[in-house]
Amino acid sequence: MRYTLIFLIALLSCQQAENPAPPLVDGSIEDFRRLNVSPIELMSETNLYFYQDKHYVWIAFDYPDGSYGTADIKLLSPKLSDTINLHVSAQLGEWYLTEDSPRPDNPQSDLWWNHSGWYANEVWPNGTDNSGEEPQPNFKNAKAREIQISKERFGKGEWKIQIEIRAIQTSEGFTSITFPENDFHQLEVF
């Protein structure tokens, strides 16, 4: 009995080590560090991370303080007929990159919040600034942007991804980064 219990505890420990807890979309990059994900350095204080398990792919990036780190992710995958844009800012939305694909043209558009099979931590609303003539929204930002994408919707196999990260604070002001700059990154999704 005692040896059976020790064996079961050892077996459960091995299973947990083989299947570590996946990242939580909470605006922290610490889960990717815990999982020993190798970062891709895009610029000083801005690193890109890819991780996947059998159900999802995660894309995450950190950025310097004062940044917003909004993003547009162009994605072509085996289950898509055309390249789709996954947009992350204070709102989430998706649209195909074809000319006839409807996309939001203002912050009040009903075309926002149409995302399906993916989620990201958006730039969080944080009350209202009433100090001026017109009330203005306040925003609070996380330390990192995380996007979780479902393999059920987008499929397995070769994904082609290009990520434009905007509103990165530098000493010269805000800048944008595109990865990769002139092409698509190929990600093998198992």
Coordinates of N, CA, C and O in Angstrom, one line a residue:
M1 N 0.8 -1.2 0.0 CA 0.0 0.0 0.0 C 0.9 1.3 0.0 O 0.6 2.2 -0.8
R2 N 1.9 1.2 0.9 CA 2.8 2.4 1.0 C 3.5 2.7 -0.3 O 3.6 3.8 -0.8
Y3 N 4.0 1.6 -1.0 CA 4.7 1.8 -2.2 C 3.8 2.2 -3.3 O 4.2 3.0 -4.2
T4 N 2.5 1.7 -3.3 CA 1.6 2.1 -4.3 C 1.3 3.6 -4.2 O 1.3 4.3 -5.2
L5 N 1.2 4.1 -3.0 CA 0.9 5.5 -2.8 C 2.1 6.4 -3.2 O 2.0 7.4 -3.9
I6 N 3.3 5.9 -2.9 CA 4.6 6.6 -3.3 C 4.6 6.7 -4.9 O 4.9 7.7 -5.5
F7 N 4.3 5.5 -5.5 CA 4.3 5.4 -7.0 C 3.3 6.4 -7.6 O 3.6 7.1 -8.5
L8 N 2.1 6.5 -7.0 CA 1.1 7.4 -7.5 C 1.5 8.9 -7.4 O 1.3 9.7 -8.3
I9 N 2.1 9.2 -6.3 CA 2.5 10.6 -6.1 C 3.6 10.9 -7.1 O 3.6 12.0 -7.7
A10 N 4.6 10.0 -7.3 CA 5.6 10.2 -8.3 C 5.1 10.3 -9.7 O 5.5 11.1 -10.4
L11 N 4.1 9.5 -10.0 CA 3.5 9.5 -11.3 C 2.8 10.9 -11.6 O 2.9 11.5 -12.6
L12 N 2.0 11.3 -10.6 CA 1.3 12.6 -10.7 C 2.3 13.8 -10.8 O 2.1 14.7 -11.6
S13 N 3.5 13.7 -10.1 CA 4.5 14.7 -10.2 C 5.1 14.7 -11.6 O 5.3 15.8 -12.1
C14 N 5.3 13.6 -12.2 CA 5.9 13.5 -13.5 C 4.9 14.1 -14.5 O 5.3 14.8 -15.4
Q15 N 3.6 13.7 -14.4 CA 2.6 14.2 -15.3 C 2.5 15.7 -15.2 O 2.4 16.4 -16.2
Q16 N 2.6 16.3 -14.0 CA 2.5 17.8 -13.9 C 3.7 18.4 -14.5 O 3.6 19.5 -15.1
A17 N 4.9 17.8 -14.4 CA 6.1 18.4 -15.0 C 6.1 18.3 -16.5 O 6.6 19.2 -17.2
E18 N 5.5 17.2 -17.0 CA 5.3 17.1 -18.5 C 4.3 18.1 -19.1 O 4.4 18.5 -20.2
N19 N 3.3 18.4 -18.3 CA 2.2 19.3 -18.7 C 2.1 20.5 -17.8 O 1.2 20.6 -17.0
P20 N 3.1 21.4 -17.9 CA 3.0 22.6 -17.0 C 1.8 23.5 -17.3 O 1.3 23.4 -18.4
A21 N 1.4 24.2 -16.3 CA 0.3 25.1 -16.5 C 0.6 26.1 -17.7 O 1.7 26.7 -17.7
P22 N -0.3 26.3 -18.6 CA -0.1 27.2 -19.7 C -0.2 28.7 -19.2 O -0.6 28.9 -18.1
P23 N 0.2 29.6 -20.0 CA 0.1 31.0 -19.7 C -1.3 31.5 -19.4 O -2.2 31.0 -20.0
L24 N -1.5 32.4 -18.5 CA -2.8 33.0 -18.3 C -2.7 34.4 -19.0 O -1.7 35.1 -18.8
V25 N -3.7 34.8 -19.7 CA -3.7 36.1 -20.4 C -4.1 37.2 -19.3 O -5.2 37.5 -19.1
D26 N -3.0 37.6 -18.6 CA -3.3 38.6 -17.5 C -2.4 39.8 -17.6 O -2.3 40.6 -16.7
G27 N -1.6 39.9 -18.7 CA -0.8 41.1 -18.8 C 0.6 41.0 -18.2 O 1.3 42.0 -18.0
S28 N 1.0 39.8 -17.8 CA 2.3 39.5 -17.2 C 3.1 38.6 -18.1 O 2.5 37.6 -18.6
I29 N 4.3 38.8 -18.3 CA 5.2 37.9 -19.1 C 5.8 36.8 -18.2 O 6.4 35.9 -18.7
E30 N 5.6 36.8 -16.9 CA 6.2 35.9 -16.0 C 5.9 34.4 -16.3 O 6.7 33.5 -16.2
D31 N 4.7 34.1 -16.8 CA 4.4 32.7 -17.2 C 5.3 32.2 -18.3 O 5.7 31.0 -18.3
F32 N 5.6 33.1 -19.3 CA 6.5 32.7 -20.4 C 7.9 32.4 -19.8 O 8.6 31.5 -20.3
R33 N 8.4 33.2 -18.9 CA 9.7 33.0 -18.3 C 9.6 31.7 -17.5 O 10.6 30.9 -17.5
R34 N 8.6 31.4 -16.7 CA 8.4 30.2 -16.0 C 8.5 29.0 -16.9 O 9.0 27.9 -16.5
L35 N 7.9 29.1 -18.1 CA 7.9 28.0 -19.0 C 9.2 27.9 -19.9 O 9.3 27.1 -20.8
N36 N 10.2 28.8 -19.5 CA 11.5 28.8 -20.2 C 11.4 29.1 -21.7 O 12.1 28.5 -22.5
V37 N 10.4 29.9 -22.1 CA 10.3 30.3 -23.5 C 11.4 31.3 -23.9 O 11.6 32.3 -23.2
S38 N 12.1 31.0 -24.9 CA 13.2 31.9 -25.4 C 12.6 33.1 -26.1 O 11.8 33.0 -27.0
P39 N 13.0 34.3 -25.6 CA 12.4 35.5 -26.2 C 13.1 35.8 -27.5 O 14.3 35.4 -27.7
I40 N 12.4 36.5 -28.4 CA 13.0 37.1 -29.6 C 13.1 38.6 -29.3 O 12.1 39.2 -29.1
E41 N 14.3 39.1 -29.2 CA 14.5 40.5 -28.9 C 14.2 41.3 -30.2 O 14.8 41.2 -31.2
L42 N 13.2 42.2 -30.0 CA 12.8 43.1 -31.1 C 13.5 44.5 -31.0 O 13.9 45.1 -32.0
M43 N 13.7 44.9 -29.8 CA 14.5 46.2 -29.5 C 14.7 46.2 -28.0 O 14.1 45.3 -27.3
S44 N 15.4 47.2 -27.5 CA 15.6 47.2 -26.0 C 14.3 47.2 -25.3 O 13.4 48.0 -25.6
E45 N 14.1 46.3 -24.3 CA 13.0 46.2 -23.5 C 11.7 45.7 -24.2 O 10.6 45.8 -23.7
T46 N 11.9 45.2 -25.4 CA 10.7 44.7 -26.1 C 11.1 43.3 -26.7 O 11.9 43.2 -27.6
N47 N 10.5 42.3 -26.1 CA 10.8 40.9 -26.5 C 9.5 40.2 -26.9 O 8.4 40.5 -26.3
L48 N 9.6 39.3 -27.8 CA 8.4 38.6 -28.4 C 8.5 37.1 -27.9 O 9.6 36.5 -28.0
Y49 N 7.4 36.5 -27.6 CA 7.4 35.1 -27.1 C 6.3 34.4 -27.8 O 5.2 34.9 -28.0
F50 N 6.6 33.1 -28.2 CA 5.6 32.2 -28.8 C 5.6 31.0 -27.9 O 6.6 30.5 -27.5
Y51 N 4.4 30.5 -27.6 CA 4.2 29.2 -26.8 C 3.0 28.5 -27.3 O 2.0 29.2 -27.8
Q52 N 3.0 27.2 -27.3 CA 1.8 26.5 -27.7 C 1.6 25.2 -26.8 O 2.6 24.6 -26.4
D53 N 0.4 24.8 -26.7 CA 0.1 23.5 -26.1 C -0.8 22.8 -27.2 O -0.9 23.3 -28.3
K54 N -1.5 21.7 -26.8 CA -2.3 21.0 -27.8 C -3.6 21.8 -28.2 O -4.1 21.5 -29.3
H55 N -4.0 22.8 -27.5 CA -5.2 23.5 -27.8 C -5.0 24.9 -28.3 O -5.8 25.4 -29.1
Y56 N -3.9 25.6 -27.9 CA -3.8 27.0 -28.1 C -2.4 27.4 -28.5 O -1.4 26.7 -28.2
V57 N -2.3 28.6 -29.1 CA -1.0 29.2 -29.4 C -1.1 30.6 -28.6 O -2.1 31.3 -28.7
W58 N 0.0 30.9 -28.0 CA 0.1 32.2 -27.3 C 1.2 33.1 -28.0 O 2.3 32.5 -28.3
I59 N 0.9 34.3 -28.2 CA 1.9 35.3 -28.6 C 1.9 36.4 -27.6 O 0.9 36.8 -27.1
A60 N 3.1 36.7 -27.1 CA 3.2 37.7 -26.1 C 4.4 38.6 -26.3 O 5.4 38.2 -27.0
F61 N 4.3 39.9 -25.9 CA 5.5 40.7 -26.0 C 5.4 41.7 -24.8 O 4.3 42.1 -24.4
D62 N 6.6 42.1 -24.3 CA 6.7 43.1 -23.3 C 7.1 44.4 -24.0 O 7.5 44.4 -25.2
Y63 N 7.1 45.5 -23.2 CA 7.5 46.8 -23.7 C 7.9 47.7 -22.6 O 7.6 47.5 -21.4
P64 N 8.6 48.8 -22.9 CA 9.0 49.8 -21.9 C 7.9 50.5 -21.2 O 6.8 50.6 -21.8
D65 N 8.1 50.9 -20.0 CA 7.1 51.7 -19.3 C 6.7 52.9 -20.1 O 7.5 53.5 -20.9
G66 N 5.4 53.3 -20.1 CA 4.9 54.4 -20.8 C 4.4 54.0 -22.2 O 3.8 54.8 -22.9
S67 N 4.6 52.7 -22.6 CA 4.1 52.2 -23.9 C 2.7 51.7 -23.8 O 2.2 51.5 -22.7
Y68 N 2.0 51.6 -24.9 CA 0.7 51.0 -25.0 C 0.8 49.6 -25.6 O 0.0 48.8 -25.2
G69 N 1.7 49.4 -26.5 CA 1.9 48.1 -27.1 C 0.6 47.6 -27.8 O 0.2 46.4 -27.6
T70 N -0.1 48.4 -28.5 CA -1.2 48.0 -29.3 C -0.7 47.1 -30.5 O 0.5 47.2 -30.8
A71 N -1.5 46.3 -31.1 CA -1.0 45.4 -32.1 C -2.0 45.1 -33.1 O -3.2 45.0 -32.9
D72 N -1.5 44.8 -34.3 CA -2.2 44.1 -35.4 C -1.5 42.9 -35.8 O -0.3 43.0 -36.1
I73 N -2.1 41.8 -35.7 CA -1.5 40.5 -36.1 C -2.1 40.0 -37.4 O -3.3 39.7 -37.4
K74 N -1.3 40.0 -38.4 CA -1.8 39.4 -39.7 C -1.5 37.9 -39.6 O -0.3 37.5 -39.4
L75 N -2.5 37.1 -39.9 CA -2.4 35.6 -39.7 C -3.0 34.9 -40.9 O -4.2 35.2 -41.2
L76 N -2.3 34.0 -41.5 CA -2.8 33.1 -42.4 C -2.5 31.7 -41.9 O -1.4 31.3 -41.6
S77 N -3.6 30.9 -41.8 CA -3.4 29.5 -41.2 C -4.2 28.5 -42.1 O -5.0 28.9 -43.0
P78 N -4.0 27.2 -41.9 CA -4.6 26.2 -42.7 C -6.1 26.3 -42.8 O -6.7 25.9 -43.8
K79 N -6.8 26.8 -41.7 CA -8.3 26.8 -41.7 C -8.8 28.1 -42.3 O -10.0 28.3 -42.3
L80 N -8.0 29.1 -42.7 CA -8.5 30.3 -43.1 C -8.3 30.4 -44.7 O -7.3 30.0 -45.2
S81 N -9.3 31.0 -45.3 CA -9.3 31.2 -46.8 C -8.5 32.4 -47.2 O -8.0 32.5 -48.3
D82 N -8.2 33.3 -46.3 CA -7.5 34.5 -46.6 C -6.8 35.0 -45.3 O -7.1 34.5 -44.2
T83 N -5.9 35.9 -45.4 CA -5.2 36.5 -44.2 C -6.2 37.3 -43.4 O -6.9 38.1 -44.0
I84 N -6.1 37.1 -42.1 CA -7.0 37.8 -41.2 C -6.1 38.8 -40.4 O -4.9 38.5 -40.1
N85 N -6.7 39.9 -39.9 CA -6.1 40.8 -39.0 C -6.7 40.7 -37.6 O -7.9 40.9 -37.5
L86 N -5.9 40.4 -36.6 CA -6.4 40.4 -35.2 C -5.9 41.7 -34.6 O -4.7 41.9 -34.5
H87 N -6.8 42.5 -34.2 CA -6.5 43.9 -33.7 C -6.6 43.9 -32.2 O -7.6 43.5 -31.6
V88 N -5.6 44.5 -31.5 CA -5.6 44.6 -30.0 C -5.2 46.0 -29.7 O -4.1 46.5 -30.0
S89 N -6.1 46.7 -29.1 CA -5.8 48.1 -28.5 C -6.7 48.2 -27.3 O -6.8 47.3 -26.5
A90 N -7.4 49.3 -27.1 CA -8.4 49.4 -26.1 C -9.7 48.6 -26.5 O -10.6 48.4 -25.7
Q91 N -9.7 48.1 -27.7 CA -10.8 47.3 -28.2 C -10.2 46.1 -29.0 O -9.1 46.2 -29.5
L92 N -10.9 45.0 -29.1 CA -10.5 43.9 -29.9 C -11.4 43.8 -31.1 O -12.6 44.1 -31.0
G93 N -10.8 43.3 -32.2 CA -11.6 43.1 -33.4 C -10.8 42.3 -34.4 O -9.6 42.2 -34.3
E94 N -11.5 41.8 -35.4 CA -10.9 41.0 -36.4 C -11.5 41.3 -37.8 O -12.7 41.6 -37.8
W95 N -10.7 41.3 -38.8 CA -11.3 41.4 -40.2 C -10.3 40.8 -41.2 O -9.1 40.7 -40.9
Y96 N -10.8 40.3 -42.3 CA -9.9 39.8 -43.3 C -9.3 41.0 -44.1 O -9.8 42.1 -44.1
L97 N -8.1 40.8 -44.7 CA -7.4 41.8 -45.3 C -7.9 42.1 -46.8 O -7.2 42.8 -47.5
T98 N -9.0 41.5 -47.2 CA -9.5 41.7 -48.5 C -10.2 43.1 -48.5 O -10.6 43.6 -47.4
E99 N -10.4 43.7 -49.6 CA -11.0 45.0 -49.7 C -12.4 45.1 -49.3 O -12.9 46.1 -48.7
D100 N -13.1 44.0 -49.5 CA -14.6 44.0 -49.1 C -14.9 43.6 -47.7 O -16.0 43.5 -47.3
S101 N -13.8 43.3 -46.9 CA -14.1 42.8 -45.5 C -14.4 44.0 -44.7 O -13.7 45.0 -44.6
P102 N -15.6 44.0 -44.0 CA -15.9 45.1 -43.1 C -15.0 45.3 -41.9 O -14.6 44.3 -41.3
R103 N -14.6 46.5 -41.6 CA -13.8 46.8 -40.5 C -14.2 48.0 -39.8 O -14.8 48.9 -40.4
P104 N -14.0 48.1 -38.5 CA -14.5 49.3 -37.8 C -13.8 50.6 -38.3 O -12.6 50.6 -38.5
D105 N -14.5 51.7 -38.4 CA -13.9 52.9 -38.9 C -13.9 54.0 -37.8 O -13.5 55.1 -38.0
N106 N -14.4 53.7 -36.6 CA -14.4 54.6 -35.5 C -14.5 53.8 -34.2 O -14.9 52.6 -34.2
P107 N -14.2 54.4 -33.0 CA -14.3 53.7 -31.8 C -15.7 53.2 -31.4 O -15.8 52.3 -30.6
Q108 N -16.7 53.8 -31.9 CA -18.1 53.4 -31.6 C -18.7 52.4 -32.5 O -19.8 51.9 -32.3
S109 N -17.9 51.9 -33.5 CA -18.4 51.0 -34.4 C -18.9 49.6 -33.8 O -18.3 49.1 -32.8
D110 N -20.0 49.1 -34.3 CA -20.5 47.8 -33.9 C -19.6 46.6 -34.4 O -19.8 45.5 -34.0
L111 N -18.6 46.9 -35.2 CA -17.7 45.9 -35.7 C -16.6 45.5 -34.7 O -15.9 44.6 -35.0
W112 N -16.5 46.3 -33.6 CA -15.5 45.9 -32.6 C -16.1 44.7 -31.8 O -17.3 44.5 -31.8
W113 N -15.3 44.0 -31.1 CA -15.7 42.9 -30.2 C -16.3 41.8 -31.0 O -17.2 41.1 -30.5
N114 N -15.8 41.6 -32.2 CA -16.3 40.5 -33.0 C -15.3 39.3 -33.1 O -15.5 38.4 -33.9
H115 N -14.4 39.3 -32.2 CA -13.3 38.3 -32.2 C -13.9 36.9 -31.8 O -14.8 36.8 -31.0
S116 N -13.4 35.9 -32.4 CA -13.9 34.5 -32.2 C -12.7 33.6 -32.2 O -11.9 33.6 -33.2
G117 N -12.5 32.7 -31.2 CA -11.4 31.8 -31.2 C -10.1 32.4 -30.8 O -9.1 31.7 -30.9
W118 N -10.1 33.6 -30.3 CA -8.9 34.2 -29.7 C -9.3 35.3 -28.7 O -10.4 35.8 -28.7
Y119 N -8.3 35.6 -27.9 CA -8.5 36.7 -26.9 C -7.2 37.3 -26.6 O -6.1 36.7 -26.8
A120 N -7.2 38.5 -26.1 CA -6.0 39.3 -25.7 C -6.4 40.2 -24.6 O -7.5 40.6 -24.4
N121 N -5.4 40.6 -23.8 CA -5.6 41.6 -22.8 C -5.5 42.9 -23.5 O -4.4 43.3 -24.0
E122 N -6.6 43.6 -23.5 CA -6.6 44.9 -24.2 C -6.1 46.0 -23.2 O -5.9 45.8 -22.1
V123 N -5.9 47.2 -23.8 CA -5.5 48.3 -22.9 C -6.7 48.6 -22.1 O -7.8 48.9 -22.6
W124 N -6.5 48.6 -20.8 CA -7.7 48.7 -19.8 C -8.2 50.1 -19.6 O -7.4 51.0 -19.4
P125 N -9.5 50.3 -19.7 CA -10.1 51.6 -19.3 C -10.0 51.7 -17.8 O -10.1 50.8 -17.1
N126 N -9.7 53.0 -17.4 CA -9.4 53.2 -16.0 C -10.1 54.5 -15.6 O -9.4 55.5 -15.2
G127 N -11.4 54.6 -15.7 CA -12.1 55.8 -15.3 C -12.0 56.9 -16.3 O -11.7 56.7 -17.5
T128 N -12.4 58.1 -15.9 CA -12.5 59.3 -16.7 C -11.8 60.5 -16.1 O -11.8 60.7 -14.9
D129 N -11.1 61.2 -17.0 CA -10.4 62.4 -16.6 C -11.4 63.6 -16.9 O -11.8 63.9 -18.1
N130 N -11.9 64.2 -15.9 CA -12.9 65.3 -16.0 C -12.3 66.7 -15.8 O -13.0 67.7 -15.6
S131 N -10.9 66.8 -15.9 CA -10.3 68.0 -15.6 C -10.4 69.1 -16.8 O -10.2 70.2 -16.6
G132 N -10.7 68.6 -18.0 CA -10.8 69.5 -19.1 C -12.2 69.9 -19.4 O -13.1 69.6 -18.7
E133 N -12.4 70.5 -20.6 CA -13.8 70.9 -21.0 C -14.6 69.6 -21.3 O -15.8 69.6 -21.1
E134 N -14.0 68.6 -21.9 CA -14.7 67.4 -22.3 C -14.1 66.2 -21.5 O -12.9 66.2 -21.3
P135 N -14.9 65.4 -20.9 CA -14.4 64.2 -20.3 C -13.6 63.3 -21.2 O -14.0 63.2 -22.4
Q136 N -12.5 62.8 -20.8 CA -11.6 62.0 -21.6 C -11.4 60.7 -20.8 O -11.2 60.7 -19.6
P137 N -11.3 59.6 -21.6 CA -11.1 58.3 -20.9 C -9.6 58.2 -20.4 O -8.7 58.7 -21.0
N138 N -9.4 57.6 -19.2 CA -8.1 57.2 -18.7 C -7.9 55.8 -19.1 O -8.8 55.0 -19.1
F139 N -6.6 55.4 -19.3 CA -6.2 54.1 -19.6 C -5.1 53.6 -18.7 O -4.3 54.5 -18.3
K140 N -5.1 52.4 -18.3 CA -4.0 51.8 -17.6 C -3.5 50.6 -18.4 O -4.3 49.9 -19.0
N141 N -2.2 50.4 -18.4 CA -1.7 49.4 -19.2 C -1.0 48.3 -18.4 O -0.4 48.6 -17.4
A142 N -1.0 47.1 -19.0 CA -0.3 46.0 -18.4 C 1.2 46.1 -18.7 O 1.6 46.9 -19.6
K143 N 2.0 45.2 -18.1 CA 3.4 45.2 -18.4 C 3.7 44.4 -19.7 O 4.8 44.5 -20.3
A144 N 2.7 43.7 -20.2 CA 2.9 42.9 -21.5 C 1.5 42.7 -22.2 O 0.5 42.8 -21.5
R145 N 1.6 42.5 -23.4 CA 0.4 42.1 -24.2 C 0.5 40.6 -24.5 O 1.5 40.1 -24.9
E146 N -0.7 40.0 -24.3 CA -0.7 38.5 -24.6 C -2.0 38.2 -25.4 O -3.0 38.8 -25.2
I147 N -1.7 37.3 -26.4 CA -2.8 36.9 -27.3 C -2.9 35.4 -27.3 O -1.9 34.7 -27.4
Q148 N -4.0 34.9 -27.0 CA -4.3 33.4 -27.0 C -5.1 33.1 -28.2 O -6.2 33.6 -28.3
I149 N -4.7 32.1 -29.0 CA -5.3 31.8 -30.3 C -5.7 30.3 -30.3 O -4.8 29.5 -30.1
S150 N -6.9 30.0 -30.6 CA -7.4 28.6 -30.6 C -7.0 27.9 -31.9 O -7.2 28.3 -33.0
K151 N -6.4 26.7 -31.7 CA -6.1 25.8 -32.8 C -7.3 25.2 -33.4 O -7.3 24.9 -34.6
E152 N -8.4 25.1 -32.6 CA -9.7 24.6 -33.2 C -10.2 25.5 -34.3 O -10.6 25.0 -35.4
R153 N -10.1 26.8 -34.1 CA -10.6 27.7 -35.1 C -9.6 27.9 -36.3 O -9.9 27.9 -37.4
F154 N -8.3 28.0 -35.9 CA -7.3 28.4 -36.9 C -6.5 27.2 -37.5 O -5.8 27.4 -38.5
G155 N -6.6 26.1 -36.9 CA -6.0 24.9 -37.5 C -4.6 24.6 -37.0 O -4.0 25.5 -36.4
K156 N -4.1 23.5 -37.4 CA -2.7 23.1 -37.1 C -2.0 23.1 -38.5 O -2.6 23.1 -39.5
G157 N -0.6 23.1 -38.4 CA 0.2 23.1 -39.6 C 1.0 24.4 -39.6 O 1.3 25.0 -38.6
E158 N 1.3 24.9 -40.8 CA 2.1 26.1 -40.9 C 1.2 27.4 -40.8 O 0.3 27.5 -41.6
W159 N 1.5 28.2 -39.8 CA 0.9 29.5 -39.7 C 1.9 30.5 -40.3 O 3.1 30.5 -40.0
K160 N 1.4 31.5 -40.9 CA 2.2 32.7 -41.4 C 1.7 33.9 -40.6 O 0.5 34.2 -40.6
I161 N 2.6 34.5 -39.9 CA 2.3 35.6 -39.0 C 3.2 36.8 -39.2 O 4.4 36.7 -39.3
Q162 N 2.6 38.0 -39.2 CA 3.3 39.2 -39.1 C 2.7 40.1 -38.1 O 1.4 40.3 -38.1
I163 N 3.5 40.7 -37.2 CA 3.0 41.4 -36.0 C 3.5 42.8 -36.1 O 4.7 43.1 -36.2
E164 N 2.5 43.8 -36.1 CA 2.9 45.2 -35.9 C 2.6 45.6 -34.5 O 1.4 45.6 -34.1
I165 N 3.6 46.0 -33.8 CA 3.4 46.5 -32.4 C 3.6 48.0 -32.5 O 4.6 48.5 -32.9
R166 N 2.6 48.7 -32.0 CA 2.6 50.2 -32.0 C 2.7 50.8 -30.6 O 2.4 50.1 -29.6
A167 N 2.9 52.1 -30.6 CA 3.0 52.9 -29.4 C 4.0 52.4 -28.4 O 3.7 52.2 -27.2
I168 N 5.2 52.1 -28.9 CA 6.3 51.7 -28.0 C 7.1 53.0 -27.6 O 7.5 53.7 -28.5
Q169 N 7.1 53.3 -26.3 CA 7.8 54.5 -25.8 C 9.3 54.3 -25.9 O 9.9 53.4 -25.4
T170 N 10.0 55.3 -26.6 CA 11.4 55.4 -26.6 C 11.8 56.8 -26.1 O 10.9 57.7 -25.9
S171 N 13.1 57.1 -26.0 CA 13.6 58.4 -25.6 C 13.2 59.5 -26.7 O 13.1 60.6 -26.3
E172 N 13.0 59.1 -27.9 CA 12.6 60.0 -29.0 C 11.1 60.1 -29.2 O 10.6 60.8 -30.0
G173 N 10.3 59.4 -28.4 CA 8.9 59.4 -28.5 C 8.4 58.0 -28.9 O 9.0 57.0 -28.6
F174 N 7.2 57.9 -29.4 CA 6.6 56.6 -29.7 C 7.1 56.1 -31.1 O 7.3 56.9 -32.0
T175 N 7.2 54.8 -31.1 CA 7.6 54.1 -32.4 C 6.8 52.9 -32.5 O 6.1 52.4 -31.7
S176 N 7.0 52.2 -33.7 CA 6.3 51.0 -34.0 C 7.4 50.0 -34.5 O 8.5 50.3 -34.9
I177 N 7.0 48.7 -34.3 CA 7.9 47.6 -34.7 C 7.1 46.6 -35.5 O 6.0 46.3 -35.1
T178 N 7.6 46.1 -36.6 CA 7.0 45.1 -37.4 C 7.9 43.9 -37.4 O 9.1 44.0 -37.7
F179 N 7.3 42.7 -37.0 CA 8.1 41.4 -37.0 C 7.3 40.4 -37.8 O 6.2 40.1 -37.5
P180 N 8.1 39.7 -38.7 CA 9.3 40.2 -39.4 C 8.9 41.4 -40.2 O 7.8 41.6 -40.7
E181 N 10.0 42.2 -40.5 CA 9.7 43.5 -41.2 C 9.1 43.4 -42.6 O 8.2 44.2 -42.9
N182 N 9.6 42.6 -43.4 CA 9.1 42.5 -44.8 C 8.5 41.2 -45.2 O 8.3 41.0 -46.4
D183 N 8.2 40.4 -44.3 CA 7.6 39.1 -44.7 C 6.8 38.5 -43.6 O 6.4 39.2 -42.7
F184 N 6.5 37.2 -43.6 CA 5.7 36.6 -42.6 C 6.6 35.6 -41.8 O 7.5 35.0 -42.4
H185 N 6.5 35.5 -40.5 CA 7.1 34.5 -39.7 C 6.4 33.2 -39.9 O 5.2 33.2 -39.7
Q186 N 7.1 32.2 -40.1 CA 6.4 30.9 -40.2 C 6.5 30.1 -38.9 O 7.6 29.9 -38.4
L187 N 5.4 29.8 -38.4 CA 5.2 29.1 -37.1 C 4.6 27.7 -37.4 O 3.5 27.6 -37.9
E188 N 5.3 26.7 -37.0 CA 4.8 25.3 -37.1 C 3.9 25.0 -35.9 O 4.4 25.0 -34.8
V189 N 2.6 24.9 -36.2 CA 1.7 24.6 -35.1 C 1.3 23.1 -35.1 O 0.8 22.6 -36.1
F190 N 1.6 22.5 -34.0 CA 1.4 21.0 -33.9 C 0.1 20.6 -33.3 O -0.5 21.4 -32.6

